[in-house]
PDB file of C-alpha atoms in Angstrom:
ATOM      1  CA  UNK A 752      -1.511  19.668 -38.934  1.00 31.00           C
ATOM      2  CA  UNK A 753       1.137  22.409 -38.733  1.00 36.00           C
ATOM      3  CA  UNK A 754       4.143  21.630 -40.797  1.00 40.00           C
ATOM      4  CA  UNK A 755       7.336  23.528 -42.066  1.00 44.00           C
ATOM      5  CA  UNK A 756       6.104  22.934 -45.598  1.00 52.00           C
ATOM      6  CA  UNK A 757       4.927  26.155 -47.172  1.00 59.00           C
ATOM      7  CA  UNK A 758       2.106  24.618 -49.084  1.00 74.00           C
ATOM      8  CA  UNK A 759       0.581  21.418 -48.847  1.00 76.00           C
ATOM      9  CA  UNK A 760      -2.037  19.579 -51.385  1.00 80.00           C
ATOM     10  CA  UNK A 761      -4.532  17.588 -49.424  1.00 78.00           C
ATOM     11  CA  UNK A 762      -2.984  13.812 -50.144  1.00 78.00           C
ATOM     12  CA  UNK A 763       0.451  15.440 -49.091  1.00 78.00           C
ATOM     13  CA  UNK A 764      -0.410  15.798 -45.622  1.00 78.00           C
ATOM     14  CA  UNK A 765      -0.106  12.126 -44.303  1.00 78.00           C
ATOM     15  CA  UNK A 766       3.660  12.618 -45.387  1.00 79.00           C
ATOM     16  CA  UNK A 767       3.715  15.871 -43.909  1.00 76.00           C
ATOM     17  CA  UNK A 768       3.032  14.447 -40.576  1.00 82.00           C
ATOM     18  CA  UNK A 769       5.686  11.885 -40.703  1.00 78.00           C
ATOM     19  CA  UNK A 770       8.263  14.536 -41.875  1.00 80.00           C
ATOM     20  CA  UNK A 771       7.316  16.401 -38.903  1.00 81.00           C
ATOM     21  CA  UNK A 772       7.121  13.887 -36.313  1.00 81.00           C
ATOM     22  CA  UNK A 773      10.848  13.050 -38.025  1.00 80.00           C
ATOM     23  CA  UNK A 774      11.774  16.667 -37.471  1.00 81.00           C
ATOM     24  CA  UNK A 775      10.666  16.495 -34.246  1.00 80.00           C
ATOM     25  CA  UNK A 776      12.866  13.414 -33.171  1.00 79.00           C
ATOM     26  CA  UNK A 777      15.937  14.945 -34.892  1.00 81.00           C
ATOM     27  CA  UNK A 778      15.823  18.097 -32.626  1.00 78.00           C
ATOM     28  CA  UNK A 779      14.888  16.239 -29.759  1.00 77.00           C
ATOM     29  CA  UNK A 780      18.071  14.256 -30.127  1.00 73.00           C
ATOM     30  CA  UNK A 781      20.365  17.389 -30.609  1.00 74.00           C
ATOM     31  CA  UNK A 782      18.950  19.099 -27.799  1.00 77.00           C
ATOM     32  CA  UNK A 783      19.161  16.370 -25.220  1.00 80.00           C
ATOM     33  CA  UNK A 784      21.930  14.244 -26.738  1.00 74.00           C
ATOM     34  CA  UNK A 785      19.849  10.855 -26.583  1.00 74.00           C
ATOM     35  CA  UNK A 786      20.481   8.232 -28.821  1.00 74.00           C
ATOM     36  CA  UNK A 787      17.278   8.089 -31.387  1.00 74.00           C
ATOM     37  CA  UNK A 788      18.973   6.551 -34.159  1.00 77.00           C
ATOM     38  CA  UNK A 789      16.645   3.772 -34.727  1.00 80.00           C
ATOM     39  CA  UNK A 790      13.664   5.672 -34.259  1.00 77.00           C
ATOM     40  CA  UNK A 791      14.819   8.379 -36.673  1.00 77.00           C
ATOM     41  CA  UNK A 792      15.970   5.487 -39.362  1.00 81.00           C
ATOM     42  CA  UNK A 793      12.632   3.913 -38.724  1.00 81.00           C
ATOM     43  CA  UNK A 794      11.048   7.206 -39.504  1.00 80.00           C
ATOM     44  CA  UNK A 795      13.059   8.249 -42.772  1.00 77.00           C
ATOM     45  CA  UNK A 796      12.232   4.410 -44.014  1.00 82.00           C
ATOM     46  CA  UNK A 797       8.420   5.112 -43.543  1.00 79.00           C
ATOM     47  CA  UNK A 798       8.580   8.608 -45.122  1.00 78.00           C
ATOM     48  CA  UNK A 799      10.245   7.336 -48.105  1.00 82.00           C
ATOM     49  CA  UNK A 800       7.644   4.326 -48.515  1.00 82.00           C
ATOM     50  CA  UNK A 801       4.910   6.778 -48.157  1.00 79.00           C
ATOM     51  CA  UNK A 802       6.255   9.482 -50.742  1.00 81.00           C
ATOM     52  CA  UNK A 803       6.725   6.478 -52.879  1.00 83.00           C
ATOM     53  CA  UNK A 804       3.553   5.133 -52.705  1.00 81.00           C
ATOM     54  CA  UNK A 805       1.953   8.554 -52.941  1.00 83.00           C
ATOM     55  CA  UNK A 806       3.833   9.725 -55.821  1.00 85.00           C
ATOM     56  CA  UNK A 807       3.892   6.783 -57.977  1.00 83.00           C
ATOM     57  CA  UNK A 808      -0.034   6.199 -57.713  1.00 82.00           C
ATOM     58  CA  UNK A 809      -1.432  10.171 -58.818  1.00 89.00           C
ATOM     59  CA  UNK A 810      -4.753  10.452 -60.428  1.00 90.00           C
ATOM     60  CA  UNK A 811      -5.064  12.761 -63.444  1.00 92.00           C
ATOM     61  CA  UNK A 812      -6.688  15.372 -61.043  1.00 91.00           C
ATOM     62  CA  UNK A 813      -3.247  15.120 -58.415  1.00 91.00           C
ATOM     63  CA  UNK A 814      -1.248  15.302 -61.415  1.00 92.00           C
ATOM     64  CA  UNK A 815      -2.739  18.614 -62.126  1.00 92.00           C
ATOM     65  CA  UNK A 816      -2.530  19.791 -58.446  1.00 91.00           C
ATOM     66  CA  UNK A 817       1.267  18.842 -58.648  1.00 92.00           C
ATOM     67  CA  UNK A 818       1.810  20.612 -61.767  1.00 93.00           C
ATOM     68  CA  UNK A 819       0.059  23.826 -60.684  1.00 92.00           C
ATOM     69  CA  UNK A 820       2.097  23.885 -57.144  1.00 91.00           C
ATOM     70  CA  UNK A 821       2.978  27.531 -56.401  1.00 90.00           C
ATOM     71  CA  UNK A 822       6.751  26.187 -55.309  1.00 91.00           C
ATOM     72  CA  UNK A 823       7.100  24.290 -58.513  1.00 94.00           C
ATOM     73  CA  UNK A 824      10.103  25.753 -60.598  1.00 95.00           C
ATOM     74  CA  UNK A 825       9.095  28.464 -62.867  1.00 96.00           C
ATOM     75  CA  UNK A 826      10.578  29.382 -66.528  1.00 97.00           C
ATOM     76  CA  UNK A 827      12.709  31.768 -65.331  1.00 96.00           C
ATOM     77  CA  UNK A 828      13.769  29.272 -62.448  1.00 96.00           C
ATOM     78  CA  UNK A 829      15.173  27.156 -64.996  1.00 97.00           C
ATOM     79  CA  UNK A 830      16.276  29.555 -67.369  1.00 97.00           C
ATOM     80  CA  UNK A 831      18.309  31.077 -64.761  1.00 95.00           C
ATOM     81  CA  UNK A 832      19.523  27.855 -63.761  1.00 96.00           C
ATOM     82  CA  UNK A 833      20.753  26.062 -66.620  1.00 96.00           C
ATOM     83  CA  UNK A 834      22.274  28.860 -68.731  1.00 96.00           C
ATOM     84  CA  UNK A 835      25.430  30.013 -68.215  1.00 94.00           C
ATOM     85  CA  UNK A 836      24.401  33.905 -69.246  1.00 94.00           C
ATOM     86  CA  UNK A 837      20.981  35.150 -69.236  1.00 95.00           C
ATOM     87  CA  UNK A 838      20.001  38.419 -70.718  1.00 96.00           C
ATOM     88  CA  UNK A 839      16.109  39.357 -70.905  1.00 96.00           C
ATOM     89  CA  UNK A 840      14.627  40.871 -73.763  1.00 96.00           C
ATOM     90  CA  UNK A 841      11.356  42.865 -73.412  1.00 96.00           C
ATOM     91  CA  UNK A 842       8.554  44.046 -75.865  1.00 93.00           C
ATOM     92  CA  UNK A 843       6.570  42.878 -78.865  1.00 91.00           C
ATOM     93  CA  UNK A 844       7.725  46.289 -81.012  1.00 91.00           C
ATOM     94  CA  UNK A 845       3.778  46.945 -81.317  1.00 89.00           C
ATOM     95  CA  UNK A 846       3.636  48.959 -77.943  1.00 88.00           C
ATOM     96  CA  UNK A 847       3.259  45.931 -75.383  1.00 91.00           C
ATOM     97  CA  UNK A 848       5.211  43.895 -73.229  1.00 94.00           C
ATOM     98  CA  UNK A 849       3.512  41.033 -71.581  1.00 94.00           C
ATOM     99  CA  UNK A 850       4.830  40.171 -68.601  1.00 95.00           C
ATOM    100  CA  UNK A 851       3.248  36.447 -68.699  1.00 96.00           C
ATOM    101  CA  UNK A 852       5.846  35.688 -71.191  1.00 97.00           C
ATOM    102  CA  UNK A 853       9.845  36.061 -70.401  1.00 97.00           C
ATOM    103  CA  UNK A 854      12.079  35.557 -73.523  1.00 97.00           C
ATOM    104  CA  UNK A 855      15.668  36.046 -74.038  1.00 97.00           C
ATOM    105  CA  UNK A 856      18.805  35.376 -75.296  1.00 98.00           C
ATOM    106  CA  UNK A 857      21.213  33.076 -73.208  1.00 97.00           C
ATOM    107  CA  UNK A 858      24.385  30.637 -73.324  1.00 97.00           C
ATOM    108  CA  UNK A 859      23.731  27.455 -72.904  1.00 97.00           C
ATOM    109  CA  UNK A 860      25.775  24.294 -72.651  1.00 95.00           C
ATOM    110  CA  UNK A 861      28.573  27.147 -74.159  1.00 94.00           C
ATOM    111  CA  UNK A 862      25.981  27.695 -77.190  1.00 95.00           C
ATOM    112  CA  UNK A 863      24.174  30.886 -77.859  1.00 97.00           C
ATOM    113  CA  UNK A 864      20.429  30.234 -77.804  1.00 98.00           C
ATOM    114  CA  UNK A 865      17.363  31.971 -77.032  1.00 98.00           C
ATOM    115  CA  UNK A 866      15.044  30.782 -74.608  1.00 98.00           C
ATOM    116  CA  UNK A 867      11.426  31.753 -73.496  1.00 97.00           C
ATOM    117  CA  UNK A 868       8.458  30.740 -72.077  1.00 97.00           C
ATOM    118  CA  UNK A 869       5.131  31.947 -69.881  1.00 97.00           C
ATOM    119  CA  UNK A 870       6.043  32.968 -66.359  1.00 96.00           C
ATOM    120  CA  UNK A 871       3.397  32.408 -63.313  1.00 94.00           C
ATOM    121  CA  UNK A 872       3.520  34.113 -60.355  1.00 90.00           C
ATOM    122  CA  UNK A 873       5.016  32.730 -56.908  1.00 86.00           C
ATOM    123  CA  UNK A 874       1.990  34.446 -54.691  1.00 87.00           C
ATOM    124  CA  UNK A 875      -1.335  36.319 -55.492  1.00 90.00           C
ATOM    125  CA  UNK A 876       0.287  39.600 -56.020  1.00 93.00           C
ATOM    126  CA  UNK A 877       2.742  38.405 -58.491  1.00 92.00           C
ATOM    127  CA  UNK A 878       0.176  35.906 -60.059  1.00 92.00           C
ATOM    128  CA  UNK A 879      -1.880  39.004 -60.725  1.00 93.00           C
ATOM    129  CA  UNK A 880       1.000  40.909 -61.883  1.00 94.00           C
ATOM    130  CA  UNK A 881       2.200  38.066 -64.484  1.00 94.00           C
ATOM    131  CA  UNK A 882      -1.832  37.122 -64.936  1.00 92.00           C
ATOM    132  CA  UNK A 883      -1.494  33.531 -63.855  1.00 92.00           C
ATOM    133  CA  UNK A 884       0.603  32.715 -66.654  1.00 93.00           C
ATOM    134  CA  UNK A 885      -1.871  33.535 -69.500  1.00 94.00           C
ATOM    135  CA  UNK A 886      -0.679  35.469 -72.526  1.00 94.00           C
ATOM    136  CA  UNK A 887      -2.175  38.709 -74.134  1.00 95.00           C
ATOM    137  CA  UNK A 888      -1.855  38.723 -78.230  1.00 95.00           C
ATOM    138  CA  UNK A 889       1.364  40.953 -77.258  1.00 96.00           C
ATOM    139  CA  UNK A 890       2.773  38.050 -75.064  1.00 96.00           C
ATOM    140  CA  UNK A 891       2.619  35.696 -78.496  1.00 96.00           C
ATOM    141  CA  UNK A 892       3.905  38.643 -80.361  1.00 96.00           C
ATOM    142  CA  UNK A 893       6.864  38.960 -78.147  1.00 97.00           C
ATOM    143  CA  UNK A 894       7.345  35.186 -78.462  1.00 97.00           C
ATOM    144  CA  UNK A 895       7.416  35.032 -82.142  1.00 97.00           C
ATOM    145  CA  UNK A 896       9.821  38.296 -82.414  1.00 97.00           C
ATOM    146  CA  UNK A 897      12.334  36.196 -80.046  1.00 97.00           C
ATOM    147  CA  UNK A 898      12.108  33.058 -82.172  1.00 97.00           C
ATOM    148  CA  UNK A 899      12.491  35.179 -85.497  1.00 97.00           C
ATOM    149  CA  UNK A 900      15.631  36.660 -84.149  1.00 97.00           C
ATOM    150  CA  UNK A 901      16.905  33.281 -83.140  1.00 97.00           C
ATOM    151  CA  UNK A 902      16.187  31.773 -86.674  1.00 97.00           C
ATOM    152  CA  UNK A 903      17.827  34.992 -88.356  1.00 97.00           C
ATOM    153  CA  UNK A 904      21.159  34.556 -86.430  1.00 97.00           C
ATOM    154  CA  UNK A 905      21.229  30.755 -86.441  1.00 96.00           C
ATOM    155  CA  UNK A 906      20.577  30.353 -82.508  1.00 97.00           C
ATOM    156  CA  UNK A 907      18.514  27.431 -81.444  1.00 98.00           C
ATOM    157  CA  UNK A 908      15.377  27.810 -79.678  1.00 98.00           C
ATOM    158  CA  UNK A 909      14.377  26.300 -76.199  1.00 98.00           C
ATOM    159  CA  UNK A 910      10.784  27.179 -74.878  1.00 98.00           C
ATOM    160  CA  UNK A 911       9.045  26.339 -71.528  1.00 98.00           C
ATOM    161  CA  UNK A 912       5.385  25.900 -71.177  1.00 97.00           C
ATOM    162  CA  UNK A 913       3.490  26.814 -68.197  1.00 96.00           C
ATOM    163  CA  UNK A 914       0.236  27.967 -68.854  1.00 95.00           C
ATOM    164  CA  UNK A 915      -3.272  27.178 -67.873  1.00 92.00           C
ATOM    165  CA  UNK A 916      -4.617  28.831 -71.238  1.00 91.00           C
ATOM    166  CA  UNK A 917      -3.778  31.711 -73.312  1.00 93.00           C
ATOM    167  CA  UNK A 918      -6.046  35.181 -71.696  1.00 92.00           C
ATOM    168  CA  UNK A 919      -9.478  34.667 -72.393  1.00 89.00           C
ATOM    169  CA  UNK A 920     -10.821  38.320 -71.981  1.00 91.00           C
ATOM    170  CA  UNK A 921     -12.624  40.591 -74.110  1.00 94.00           C
ATOM    171  CA  UNK A 922      -9.499  42.684 -74.776  1.00 92.00           C
ATOM    172  CA  UNK A 923      -7.708  39.836 -75.725  1.00 92.00           C
ATOM    173  CA  UNK A 924     -10.205  39.374 -78.580  1.00 92.00           C
ATOM    174  CA  UNK A 925     -10.147  42.847 -79.735  1.00 92.00           C
ATOM    175  CA  UNK A 926      -6.094  42.493 -80.078  1.00 93.00           C
ATOM    176  CA  UNK A 927      -6.434  39.279 -82.194  1.00 93.00           C
ATOM    177  CA  UNK A 928      -5.583  36.621 -79.743  1.00 94.00           C
ATOM    178  CA  UNK A 929      -6.422  34.092 -82.533  1.00 93.00           C
ATOM    179  CA  UNK A 930      -4.735  35.210 -85.193  1.00 95.00           C
ATOM    180  CA  UNK A 931      -1.608  35.855 -82.770  1.00 96.00           C
ATOM    181  CA  UNK A 932      -1.388  32.077 -81.385  1.00 96.00           C
ATOM    182  CA  UNK A 933      -1.968  30.957 -85.362  1.00 96.00           C
ATOM    183  CA  UNK A 934       0.487  32.988 -86.647  1.00 97.00           C
ATOM    184  CA  UNK A 935       2.930  31.498 -84.007  1.00 97.00           C
ATOM    185  CA  UNK A 936       1.915  28.174 -85.289  1.00 96.00           C
ATOM    186  CA  UNK A 937       2.572  29.047 -88.604  1.00 96.00           C
ATOM    187  CA  UNK A 938       6.157  30.971 -88.586  1.00 97.00           C
ATOM    188  CA  UNK A 939       7.627  28.028 -86.184  1.00 97.00           C
ATOM    189  CA  UNK A 940       7.006  25.380 -88.960  1.00 96.00           C
ATOM    190  CA  UNK A 941       9.025  27.600 -90.820  1.00 96.00           C
ATOM    191  CA  UNK A 942      11.857  27.881 -88.524  1.00 97.00           C
ATOM    192  CA  UNK A 943      15.381  26.386 -89.907  1.00 97.00           C
ATOM    193  CA  UNK A 944      17.059  26.316 -86.244  1.00 97.00           C
ATOM    194  CA  UNK A 945      16.471  23.230 -83.879  1.00 97.00           C
ATOM    195  CA  UNK A 946      13.473  24.021 -81.746  1.00 98.00           C
ATOM    196  CA  UNK A 947      12.879  22.209 -78.028  1.00 98.00           C
ATOM    197  CA  UNK A 948       9.870  22.186 -76.095  1.00 97.00           C
ATOM    198  CA  UNK A 949       9.362  21.398 -72.636  1.00 97.00           C
ATOM    199  CA  UNK A 950       5.853  21.399 -70.758  1.00 97.00           C
ATOM    200  CA  UNK A 951       7.494  22.233 -66.806  1.00 97.00           C
ATOM    201  CA  UNK A 952       3.929  22.439 -65.360  1.00 94.00           C
ATOM    202  CA  UNK A 953       0.655  22.916 -67.095  1.00 94.00           C
ATOM    203  CA  UNK A 954       0.145  23.076 -70.831  1.00 93.00           C
ATOM    204  CA  UNK A 955      -3.280  24.454 -71.183  1.00 88.00           C
ATOM    205  CA  UNK A 956      -5.147  24.708 -74.801  1.00 87.00           C
ATOM    206  CA  UNK A 957      -3.940  27.294 -77.490  1.00 89.00           C
ATOM    207  CA  UNK A 958      -1.865  28.966 -75.262  1.00 90.00           C
ATOM    208  CA  UNK A 959       0.566  25.983 -74.474  1.00 93.00           C
ATOM    209  CA  UNK A 960       0.555  25.687 -78.378  1.00 93.00           C
ATOM    210  CA  UNK A 961       1.600  28.909 -79.043  1.00 95.00           C
ATOM    211  CA  UNK A 962       4.903  28.121 -78.436  1.00 96.00           C
ATOM    212  CA  UNK A 963       4.542  24.788 -78.665  1.00 95.00           C
ATOM    213  CA  UNK A 964       5.340  23.840 -82.137  1.00 96.00           C
ATOM    214  CA  UNK A 965       8.845  21.921 -81.602  1.00 96.00           C
ATOM    215  CA  UNK A 966      11.323  19.502 -83.218  1.00 97.00           C
ATOM    216  CA  UNK A 967      10.879  17.435 -79.803  1.00 96.00           C
ATOM    217  CA  UNK A 968       8.153  18.006 -77.294  1.00 96.00           C
ATOM    218  CA  UNK A 969       9.794  17.138 -73.751  1.00 97.00           C
ATOM    219  CA  UNK A 970       7.107  16.955 -70.680  1.00 97.00           C
ATOM    220  CA  UNK A 971       8.222  16.754 -67.108  1.00 97.00           C
ATOM    221  CA  UNK A 972       6.616  13.433 -65.256  1.00 95.00           C
ATOM    222  CA  UNK A 973       4.327  15.700 -63.244  1.00 95.00           C
ATOM    223  CA  UNK A 974       3.285  18.300 -65.678  1.00 96.00           C
ATOM    224  CA  UNK A 975      -0.116  17.921 -67.622  1.00 95.00           C
ATOM    225  CA  UNK A 976      -0.834  19.032 -70.968  1.00 94.00           C
ATOM    226  CA  UNK A 977      -4.763  19.443 -72.502  1.00 92.00           C
ATOM    227  CA  UNK A 978      -6.892  20.755 -75.183  1.00 90.00           C
ATOM    228  CA  UNK A 979      -8.502  22.719 -72.270  1.00 87.00           C
ATOM    229  CA  UNK A 980      -8.075  23.110 -68.127  1.00 87.00           C
ATOM    230  CA  UNK A 981     -10.087  20.231 -66.934  1.00 89.00           C
ATOM    231  CA  UNK A 982     -12.432  22.874 -64.937  1.00 88.00           C
ATOM    232  CA  UNK A 983     -13.329  24.492 -68.273  1.00 88.00           C
ATOM    233  CA  UNK A 984     -13.882  21.387 -70.170  1.00 89.00           C
ATOM    234  CA  UNK A 985     -16.236  20.403 -67.416  1.00 91.00           C
ATOM    235  CA  UNK A 986     -18.298  23.492 -67.383  1.00 90.00           C
ATOM    236  CA  UNK A 987     -18.551  23.171 -71.357  1.00 90.00           C
ATOM    237  CA  UNK A 988     -19.723  19.666 -71.379  1.00 90.00           C
ATOM    238  CA  UNK A 989     -21.717  19.491 -68.576  1.00 92.00           C
ATOM    239  CA  UNK A 990     -22.205  22.880 -67.288  1.00 89.00           C
ATOM    240  CA  UNK A 991     -20.838  21.870 -64.202  1.00 89.00           C
ATOM    241  CA  UNK A 992     -17.009  22.904 -63.156  1.00 82.00           C
ATOM    242  CA  UNK A 993     -17.430  20.832 -60.458  1.00 86.00           C
ATOM    243  CA  UNK A 994     -16.853  17.727 -62.979  1.00 90.00           C
ATOM    244  CA  UNK A 995     -13.617  18.801 -63.461  1.00 89.00           C
ATOM    245  CA  UNK A 996     -11.993  15.278 -62.065  1.00 90.00           C
ATOM    246  CA  UNK A 997     -14.162  13.511 -64.548  1.00 91.00           C
ATOM    247  CA  UNK A 998     -12.565  15.882 -67.240  1.00 91.00           C
ATOM    248  CA  UNK A 999      -9.010  15.222 -66.042  1.00 91.00           C
ATOM    249  CA  UNK A1000      -9.459  11.703 -66.347  1.00 90.00           C
ATOM    250  CA  UNK A1001     -11.316  11.705 -69.876  1.00 91.00           C
ATOM    251  CA  UNK A1002      -9.235  14.505 -71.382  1.00 91.00           C
ATOM    252  CA  UNK A1003      -5.594  12.223 -70.976  1.00 91.00           C
ATOM    253  CA  UNK A1004      -3.719  14.788 -69.468  1.00 93.00           C
ATOM    254  CA  UNK A1005      -0.782  13.043 -68.248  1.00 94.00           C
ATOM    255  CA  UNK A1006       2.699  12.616 -69.569  1.00 94.00           C
ATOM    256  CA  UNK A1007       2.025   8.853 -70.156  1.00 94.00           C
ATOM    257  CA  UNK A1008      -0.886   8.955 -72.014  1.00 93.00           C
ATOM    258  CA  UNK A1009       0.761  11.596 -73.885  1.00 94.00           C
ATOM    259  CA  UNK A1010       3.667   9.467 -74.870  1.00 94.00           C
ATOM    260  CA  UNK A1011       1.115   6.657 -75.843  1.00 91.00           C
ATOM    261  CA  UNK A1012      -0.650   9.059 -77.960  1.00 90.00           C
ATOM    262  CA  UNK A1013       2.936   9.935 -79.786  1.00 91.00           C
ATOM    263  CA  UNK A1014       1.734  14.009 -78.792  1.00 93.00           C
ATOM    264  CA  UNK A1015       5.068  14.361 -76.771  1.00 95.00           C
ATOM    265  CA  UNK A1016       7.933  12.513 -77.166  1.00 95.00           C
ATOM    266  CA  UNK A1017      10.003  11.877 -73.982  1.00 96.00           C
ATOM    267  CA  UNK A1018       8.996  12.054 -70.249  1.00 96.00           C
ATOM    268  CA  UNK A1019      11.531  13.208 -67.902  1.00 96.00           C
ATOM    269  CA  UNK A1020      11.190  11.641 -64.410  1.00 95.00           C
ATOM    270  CA  UNK A1021      11.092  14.161 -61.536  1.00 94.00           C
ATOM    271  CA  UNK A1022      12.699  13.940 -57.951  1.00 92.00           C
ATOM    272  CA  UNK A1023      10.213  11.631 -55.845  1.00 88.00           C
ATOM    273  CA  UNK A1024       8.207  14.336 -54.665  1.00 87.00           C
ATOM    274  CA  UNK A1025       7.941  16.439 -57.465  1.00 90.00           C
ATOM    275  CA  UNK A1026      10.233  19.181 -58.778  1.00 94.00           C
ATOM    276  CA  UNK A1027       9.190  21.327 -56.214  1.00 91.00           C
ATOM    277  CA  UNK A1028      10.619  19.125 -53.671  1.00 88.00           C
ATOM    278  CA  UNK A1029      14.119  19.195 -55.139  1.00 93.00           C
ATOM    279  CA  UNK A1030      14.266  22.002 -57.442  1.00 95.00           C
ATOM    280  CA  UNK A1031      18.005  21.349 -57.929  1.00 95.00           C
ATOM    281  CA  UNK A1032      17.706  17.822 -59.010  1.00 96.00           C
ATOM    282  CA  UNK A1033      15.319  18.518 -61.347  1.00 96.00           C
ATOM    283  CA  UNK A1034      17.070  21.147 -62.917  1.00 97.00           C
ATOM    284  CA  UNK A1035      20.113  18.601 -63.591  1.00 97.00           C
ATOM    285  CA  UNK A1036      17.618  16.265 -65.164  1.00 97.00           C
ATOM    286  CA  UNK A1037      16.002  18.861 -67.728  1.00 97.00           C
ATOM    287  CA  UNK A1038      19.510  20.403 -69.085  1.00 97.00           C
ATOM    288  CA  UNK A1039      20.671  16.919 -69.334  1.00 97.00           C
ATOM    289  CA  UNK A1040      17.615  16.162 -71.614  1.00 97.00           C
ATOM    290  CA  UNK A1041      18.216  19.345 -73.439  1.00 97.00           C
ATOM    291  CA  UNK A1042      21.269  19.041 -74.031  1.00 97.00           C
ATOM    292  CA  UNK A1043      20.989  15.512 -75.530  1.00 97.00           C
ATOM    293  CA  UNK A1044      17.771  16.392 -77.609  1.00 97.00           C
ATOM    294  CA  UNK A1045      19.218  19.533 -78.860  1.00 96.00           C
ATOM    295  CA  UNK A1046      22.199  17.539 -80.238  1.00 95.00           C
ATOM    296  CA  UNK A1047      20.210  14.933 -81.928  1.00 96.00           C
ATOM    297  CA  UNK A1048      18.141  17.897 -83.633  1.00 96.00           C
ATOM    298  CA  UNK A1049      21.150  19.966 -84.943  1.00 96.00           C
ATOM    299  CA  UNK A1050      22.701  16.984 -86.464  1.00 96.00           C
ATOM    300  CA  UNK A1051      19.895  17.059 -89.072  1.00 95.00           C
ATOM    301  CA  UNK A1052      20.021  19.619 -91.956  1.00 96.00           C
ATOM    302  CA  UNK A1053      17.765  22.697 -91.737  1.00 95.00           C
ATOM    303  CA  UNK A1054      15.433  21.042 -94.525  1.00 96.00           C
ATOM    304  CA  UNK A1055      14.932  17.443 -92.799  1.00 96.00           C
ATOM    305  CA  UNK A1056      14.864  19.210 -89.591  1.00 96.00           C
ATOM    306  CA  UNK A1057      11.237  21.359 -90.713  1.00 96.00           C
ATOM    307  CA  UNK A1058      10.242  18.581 -92.926  1.00 96.00           C
ATOM    308  CA  UNK A1059      10.548  16.006 -89.722  1.00 96.00           C
ATOM    309  CA  UNK A1060       8.688  18.722 -87.642  1.00 96.00           C
ATOM    310  CA  UNK A1061       6.177  19.371 -90.031  1.00 95.00           C
ATOM    311  CA  UNK A1062       5.205  15.321 -90.186  1.00 95.00           C
ATOM    312  CA  UNK A1063       5.662  14.868 -86.429  1.00 94.00           C
ATOM    313  CA  UNK A1064       2.457  17.330 -86.131  1.00 93.00           C
ATOM    314  CA  UNK A1065       0.265  16.401 -89.046  1.00 92.00           C
ATOM    315  CA  UNK A1066       0.660  12.499 -87.555  1.00 90.00           C
ATOM    316  CA  UNK A1067      -1.474  13.793 -84.262  1.00 88.00           C
ATOM    317  CA  UNK A1068      -4.469  12.401 -84.341  1.00 80.00           C
ATOM    318  CA  UNK A1069      -4.339   9.493 -86.807  1.00 74.00           C
ATOM    319  CA  UNK A1070      -6.332   6.679 -85.700  1.00 70.00           C
ATOM    320  CA  UNK A1071      -7.306   3.429 -86.699  1.00 70.00           C
ATOM    321  CA  UNK A1072     -11.274   2.030 -86.447  1.00 74.00           C
ATOM    322  CA  UNK A1073     -11.302  -1.616 -85.443  1.00 71.00           C
ATOM    323  CA  UNK A1074     -14.330  -3.959 -86.549  1.00 72.00           C
ATOM    324  CA  UNK A1075     -15.964  -6.050 -84.206  1.00 70.00           C
ATOM    325  CA  UNK A1076     -14.184  -9.076 -86.211  1.00 68.00           C
ATOM    326  CA  UNK A1077     -10.635  -7.685 -86.024  1.00 58.00           C
TER     327      UNK A1077
END
């Protein structure tokens, strides 16, 4: 059924039908001058109830679809919305300027900071230009150049994660993809300035972790974070990418799962319907959380910050085996 929404996920279609009917009655009431207030009120209540029912019971696969929604706010959307001033910087000083990674200096809440993250496209043409947010080695070298600049001039670092994975092409390996990501991981543990990392959409594999070592790791409610995209995981384990839904269940990619595993520190609620349904409200929620987190981390001494950051990531993956008697 046609809808005024630019893009619909399959599970959103029943809600879109109600919203379309609601819009039709509103238009009819405006044109005819008749009183349809009761019908409008009933449909508004039905739409709200359906929206709540859908978005509070999403499966991991549906969460992934929301995280990949083409209208979901991107890194540049958030940076430009939350910063008072923003100046983008380009290049890795090695001959490359990867458009899949954006970053620069900004003024956030009255304070100079460096902001950076992966940038997906809004349509097919833009996605091709941005390589679908999958960074090359040059992208990670650009990121670490900006973060070193931040550390040198005592500016906090805010990173925004939104990538299915790092670029896995032959040229990426030839130019040292693994080394570039590993170098970032090592150096981010050394920085003395506060680092706040936010998963705003899809956080996949080492591509996400290459800018994901922080004092605080935050996730938006409908974002995902995993060791590999479910399609890749299914292709590796079962030689069948069609089993991606099964892989998504097993990978524990949702924010509640990752909070329970102590991989992330905080889950930020999204507007009902997802961040793409109300980008302004989503931006306000994110900005408030970043101000709060930055204040907490900035209150620590540089040594305490580095020690806590190191210990935070050392603790990931620690588990206990329970005996049958226990």
